[in-house]
Amino acid sequence: MRTKIVAGNWKMNKLPSEAAALIEGIRKATNEGDCGVEVVVCVPFVDIPAAAAALKGSKIGLGAQNMHWKANGAYTGEISAGMLKDLGVQYVILGHSERRQYFAETDETVNLKLKAALEAGLTPIVCVGETLQEREEGKMQDVIVNQVTKDLAGCQEDFEKIVIAYEPVWAIGTGKTATSTQAQEVHALIRATLAKMNPAKAEKVRIQYGGSMKPNNAADLMAKPDIDGGLIGGAALEADSFAAIVAAGK
Ligand code: PEP
């Protein structure tokens, strides 16, 4: 049995001075994260100290949204895995489609970051997903297999430490959700791809769905056999909607 994991991706929202209030609401609404589902908030870098303080004493995990693969050095503006760990961060989102689209993230850099995150003891949440054009051109399967294979290359022995998020790009922030049947099809494809890389560990990998997951569709999605939670954008910015999605994973 895989424990479901629901993570909020705040993206570039909430000031450091606003983080504690949202976390306070999430603590109350999720019974301090002690609810049978692993609950995580992935906040902007500058919100991390405030979020870490606000999460103390709860079971809710703290995540970042990106990192560099090098441990230190002349990389102006970048943040290393060690810096995140030093602030109490436990999870990190890697390869989000917005980073691939706007910040030239590639499968190669996602793979370097994944190795560095594992080395540092962070739990990576690796995002994969096809664009609308790729889906309409019948390329979804190739795109997903290619991303999973390249992003996770060389990390087969650590599969149980990795979370994957299937996020169809066309469903992120658009209000369009993949149907639970569409999502399950891709989640099964991801698991089959993992099984080719390491048959013994593919069943242990948690695969979240992300893309306009809301309180009204979360239960249906997470009832599917290969959907092990959610990565939540918009609905994670409000404690009650985030907690309702968490509750749907029970
Ligand atoms: C995301 O950015 O990871 C996401 C799924 O966003 P939204 O829930 O707003 O579609």
Short mmCIF file of C-alpha atoms and ligand atoms in Angstrom, two decimals:
data_model
loop_
_atom_site.label_atom_id
_atom_site.label_comp_id
_atom_site.label_asym_id
_atom_site.label_seq_id
_atom_site.Cartn_x
_atom_site.Cartn_y
_atom_site.Cartn_z
CA MET A 1 0.00 0.00 0.00
CA ARG A 2 1.32 3.41 -0.95
CA THR A 3 0.54 6.31 1.40
CA LYS A 4 -1.13 9.06 -0.58
CA ILE A 5 0.73 12.35 -0.79
CA VAL A 6 -0.94 15.70 -1.41
CA ALA A 7 1.40 18.66 -1.96
CA GLY A 8 0.53 22.31 -2.44
CA ASN A 9 2.59 24.24 -4.98
CA TRP A 10 2.23 27.88 -4.00
CA LYS A 11 4.24 28.96 -7.08
CA MET A 12 5.16 32.70 -6.88
CA ASN A 13 2.35 33.51 -4.45
CA LYS A 14 2.23 34.59 -0.80
CA LEU A 15 4.68 37.02 0.77
CA PRO A 16 6.90 35.77 3.59
CA SER A 17 4.69 37.82 5.91
CA GLU A 18 1.60 35.98 4.60
CA ALA A 19 2.92 32.41 4.82
CA ALA A 20 2.24 31.80 8.51
CA ALA A 21 -1.46 32.66 8.27
CA LEU A 22 -2.06 30.23 5.40
CA ILE A 23 -0.08 27.51 7.18
CA GLU A 24 -2.04 28.11 10.37
CA GLY A 25 -5.26 27.55 8.42
CA ILE A 26 -3.88 24.39 6.80
CA ARG A 27 -2.77 23.04 10.19
CA LYS A 28 -6.25 23.47 11.61
CA ALA A 29 -8.08 22.16 8.56
CA THR A 30 -5.91 19.02 8.20
CA ASN A 31 -5.67 18.07 11.89
CA GLU A 32 -2.01 19.16 11.87
CA GLY A 33 -1.39 16.94 8.86
CA ASP A 34 -2.14 13.89 11.01
CA CYS A 35 -4.80 12.54 8.69
CA GLY A 36 -3.61 9.38 6.95
CA VAL A 37 -2.33 11.34 3.95
CA GLU A 38 1.17 12.84 3.65
CA VAL A 39 0.62 16.60 3.45
CA VAL A 40 3.28 18.96 2.04
CA VAL A 41 3.46 22.67 1.26
CA CYS A 42 5.98 23.80 -1.38
CA VAL A 43 6.58 27.48 -0.84
CA PRO A 44 8.71 30.20 -2.52
CA PHE A 45 12.36 30.18 -1.40
CA VAL A 46 12.03 33.40 0.60
CA ASP A 47 8.99 32.05 2.48
CA ILE A 48 10.90 29.00 3.74
CA PRO A 49 12.08 30.33 7.13
CA ALA A 50 8.61 31.66 8.01
CA ALA A 51 6.96 28.46 6.78
CA ALA A 52 9.39 26.25 8.73
CA ALA A 53 8.62 28.16 11.93
CA ALA A 54 4.87 28.04 11.29
CA LEU A 55 4.94 24.27 10.64
CA LYS A 56 6.77 23.36 13.87
CA GLY A 57 4.93 20.72 15.87
CA SER A 58 2.79 19.61 12.92
CA LYS A 59 3.17 16.60 10.62
CA ILE A 60 2.98 18.76 7.51
CA GLY A 61 6.10 18.58 5.34
CA LEU A 62 7.95 21.56 3.90
CA GLY A 63 9.00 21.70 0.26
CA ALA A 64 10.74 24.02 -2.19
CA GLN A 65 9.85 24.47 -5.86
CA ASN A 66 13.28 24.19 -7.50
CA MET A 67 17.01 23.93 -6.71
CA HIS A 68 20.39 23.86 -8.46
CA TRP A 69 22.28 20.61 -8.91
CA LYS A 70 25.65 21.92 -7.73
CA ALA A 71 26.45 21.92 -4.02
CA ASN A 72 27.94 25.44 -4.09
CA GLY A 73 30.01 27.77 -6.24
CA ALA A 74 29.73 30.64 -8.70
CA TYR A 75 26.06 30.24 -9.70
CA THR A 76 24.60 33.66 -9.01
CA GLY A 77 21.00 33.59 -7.93
CA GLU A 78 20.83 29.84 -7.42
CA ILE A 79 19.94 27.75 -4.33
CA SER A 80 21.49 24.36 -3.50
CA ALA A 81 19.97 21.25 -1.95
CA GLY A 82 22.23 21.74 1.09
CA MET A 83 20.87 25.25 1.62
CA LEU A 84 17.31 23.90 1.55
CA LYS A 85 18.17 21.12 3.99
CA ASP A 86 19.80 23.62 6.32
CA LEU A 87 16.46 25.46 6.58
CA GLY A 88 14.52 22.27 7.33
CA VAL A 89 13.18 21.63 3.83
CA GLN A 90 12.29 17.96 3.17
CA TYR A 91 10.80 17.95 -0.36
CA VAL A 92 11.59 19.69 -3.64
CA ILE A 93 9.58 19.98 -6.86
CA LEU A 94 11.76 19.34 -9.92
CA GLY A 95 11.00 19.88 -13.61
CA HIS A 96 7.67 21.65 -13.18
CA SER A 97 6.30 22.48 -16.64
CA GLU A 98 6.51 26.21 -15.86
CA ARG A 99 10.25 25.81 -15.31
CA ARG A 100 10.57 23.78 -18.50
CA GLN A 101 8.51 26.36 -20.43
CA TYR A 102 9.89 29.65 -19.07
CA PHE A 103 13.30 28.80 -17.60
CA ALA A 104 14.82 26.37 -20.10
CA GLU A 105 14.63 23.36 -17.75
CA THR A 106 15.48 20.19 -19.68
CA ASP A 107 15.33 16.48 -18.93
CA GLU A 108 19.11 16.60 -18.52
CA THR A 109 19.00 19.32 -15.84
CA VAL A 110 16.05 17.62 -14.11
CA ASN A 111 18.14 14.45 -13.94
CA LEU A 112 21.14 16.31 -12.47
CA LYS A 113 18.86 17.98 -9.91
CA LEU A 114 17.21 14.66 -9.04
CA LYS A 115 20.58 13.05 -8.29
CA ALA A 116 21.63 16.04 -6.16
CA ALA A 117 18.32 16.06 -4.26
CA LEU A 118 18.58 12.34 -3.47
CA GLU A 119 22.19 12.74 -2.43
CA ALA A 120 21.16 15.50 -0.01
CA GLY A 121 18.29 13.45 1.43
CA LEU A 122 15.46 15.56 -0.02
CA THR A 123 12.34 13.86 -1.34
CA PRO A 124 12.04 14.93 -4.98
CA ILE A 125 8.70 15.46 -6.71
CA VAL A 126 9.55 15.07 -10.40
CA CYS A 127 6.99 16.56 -12.79
CA VAL A 128 6.25 15.14 -16.22
CA GLY A 129 3.45 15.83 -18.66
CA GLU A 130 2.54 16.45 -22.28
CA THR A 131 1.34 19.66 -23.91
CA LEU A 132 -2.03 19.90 -25.63
CA GLN A 133 -0.33 19.89 -29.03
CA GLU A 134 1.61 16.74 -28.19
CA ARG A 135 -1.60 15.03 -27.02
CA GLU A 136 -3.51 16.08 -30.13
CA GLU A 137 -0.70 14.87 -32.38
CA GLY A 138 -0.83 11.43 -30.72
CA LYS A 139 2.59 11.87 -29.09
CA MET A 140 1.53 11.69 -25.45
CA GLN A 141 2.92 8.19 -24.84
CA ASP A 142 6.31 8.93 -26.42
CA VAL A 143 6.63 12.20 -24.51
CA ILE A 144 5.84 10.61 -21.14
CA VAL A 145 8.06 7.56 -21.63
CA ASN A 146 10.90 9.78 -22.82
CA GLN A 147 10.60 12.19 -19.87
CA VAL A 148 10.38 9.44 -17.25
CA THR A 149 13.29 7.52 -18.76
CA LYS A 150 15.57 10.55 -19.06
CA ASP A 151 14.60 12.35 -15.86
CA LEU A 152 15.05 9.26 -13.67
CA ALA A 153 18.05 7.73 -15.48
CA GLY A 154 20.58 6.30 -13.06
CA CYS A 155 18.24 6.62 -10.05
CA GLN A 156 16.62 3.17 -10.30
CA GLU A 157 17.92 2.01 -6.94
CA ASP A 158 16.31 5.00 -5.21
CA PHE A 159 12.86 4.70 -6.77
CA GLU A 160 11.06 4.37 -3.42
CA LYS A 161 12.43 7.80 -2.41
CA ILE A 162 11.06 9.54 -5.52
CA VAL A 163 7.60 11.00 -6.06
CA ILE A 164 6.44 11.62 -9.63
CA ALA A 165 3.75 14.14 -10.54
CA TYR A 166 1.88 13.60 -13.80
CA GLU A 167 0.81 17.07 -14.82
CA PRO A 168 -0.70 17.39 -18.28
CA VAL A 169 0.44 20.88 -19.28
CA TRP A 170 -2.95 21.64 -20.79
CA ALA A 171 -4.62 21.09 -17.41
CA ILE A 172 -2.39 23.32 -15.27
CA GLY A 173 -4.14 26.47 -14.14
CA THR A 174 -6.67 26.17 -16.95
CA GLY A 175 -9.60 24.66 -15.08
CA LYS A 176 -9.43 21.73 -17.54
CA THR A 177 -8.81 18.50 -15.66
CA ALA A 178 -7.86 15.19 -17.21
CA THR A 179 -10.71 12.78 -16.55
CA SER A 180 -9.83 10.16 -13.96
CA THR A 181 -9.78 7.59 -16.78
CA GLN A 182 -7.38 9.70 -18.88
CA ALA A 183 -5.15 10.31 -15.88
CA GLN A 184 -5.13 6.64 -14.79
CA GLU A 185 -4.08 5.63 -18.32
CA VAL A 186 -1.00 7.85 -18.10
CA HIS A 187 -0.22 6.89 -14.50
CA ALA A 188 -0.26 3.22 -15.54
CA LEU A 189 2.04 4.08 -18.45
CA ILE A 190 4.43 5.84 -16.05
CA ARG A 191 4.43 2.82 -13.73
CA ALA A 192 5.03 0.45 -16.64
CA THR A 193 7.97 2.63 -17.72
CA LEU A 194 9.37 2.53 -14.17
CA ALA A 195 8.92 -1.26 -14.12
CA LYS A 196 11.15 -1.56 -17.19
CA MET A 197 13.82 0.42 -15.33
CA ASN A 198 13.46 -1.44 -12.00
CA PRO A 199 10.74 -4.13 -11.81
CA ALA A 200 11.26 -4.63 -8.07
CA LYS A 201 10.61 -1.02 -7.12
CA ALA A 202 8.08 0.38 -9.60
CA GLU A 203 5.14 -0.44 -7.33
CA LYS A 204 6.67 1.62 -4.53
CA VAL A 205 6.76 4.91 -6.43
CA ARG A 206 4.02 7.36 -5.62
CA ILE A 207 2.58 9.09 -8.67
CA GLN A 208 0.58 12.26 -8.03
CA TYR A 209 -1.85 13.84 -10.47
CA GLY A 210 -1.64 17.60 -10.97
CA GLY A 211 -3.66 19.94 -13.15
CA SER A 212 -6.71 21.77 -11.84
CA MET A 213 -7.28 19.25 -9.06
CA LYS A 214 -10.06 20.70 -6.90
CA PRO A 215 -12.24 19.50 -4.00
CA ASN A 216 -14.93 18.40 -6.47
CA ASN A 217 -12.75 16.12 -8.63
CA ALA A 218 -10.03 14.98 -6.19
CA ALA A 219 -11.79 11.91 -4.76
CA ASP A 220 -12.60 10.52 -8.21
CA LEU A 221 -9.00 10.99 -9.38
CA MET A 222 -7.39 9.57 -6.24
CA ALA A 223 -9.68 6.52 -6.24
CA LYS A 224 -7.82 5.24 -9.32
CA PRO A 225 -5.31 2.46 -8.63
CA ASP A 226 -2.19 4.31 -9.83
CA ILE A 227 -3.08 7.82 -8.63
CA ASP A 228 -1.34 8.24 -5.31
CA GLY A 229 -2.16 11.83 -4.47
CA GLY A 230 -2.09 15.28 -5.98
CA LEU A 231 0.13 18.26 -6.72
CA ILE A 232 -2.12 21.24 -6.23
CA GLY A 233 -1.60 24.77 -7.54
CA GLY A 234 -4.50 27.22 -7.33
CA ALA A 235 -6.55 25.27 -4.79
CA ALA A 236 -3.56 25.11 -2.41
CA LEU A 237 -3.68 28.86 -1.78
CA GLU A 238 -6.76 28.57 0.37
CA ALA A 239 -6.68 26.37 3.50
CA ASP A 240 -10.19 24.93 3.20
CA SER A 241 -9.94 23.90 -0.45
CA PHE A 242 -6.48 22.40 0.10
CA ALA A 243 -7.70 20.50 3.18
CA ALA A 244 -10.76 19.24 1.28
CA ILE A 245 -8.45 17.75 -1.36
CA VAL A 246 -6.31 16.19 1.37
CA ALA A 247 -9.46 14.69 2.91
CA ALA A 248 -10.45 13.27 -0.47
CA GLY A 249 -7.24 11.21 -0.44
CA LYS A 250 -8.16 9.32 2.72
C1 PEP B 1 0.66 22.95 -10.56
O1 PEP B 1 1.15 24.02 -10.84
O2 PEP B 1 1.42 22.05 -10.16
C2 PEP B 1 -0.80 22.77 -10.71
C3 PEP B 1 -1.27 21.56 -10.75
O3 PEP B 1 -1.56 23.91 -10.79
P1 PEP B 1 -3.19 23.99 -10.78
O4 PEP B 1 -3.66 23.08 -9.68
O5 PEP B 1 -3.48 25.43 -10.50
O6 PEP B 1 -3.64 23.54 -12.12
#
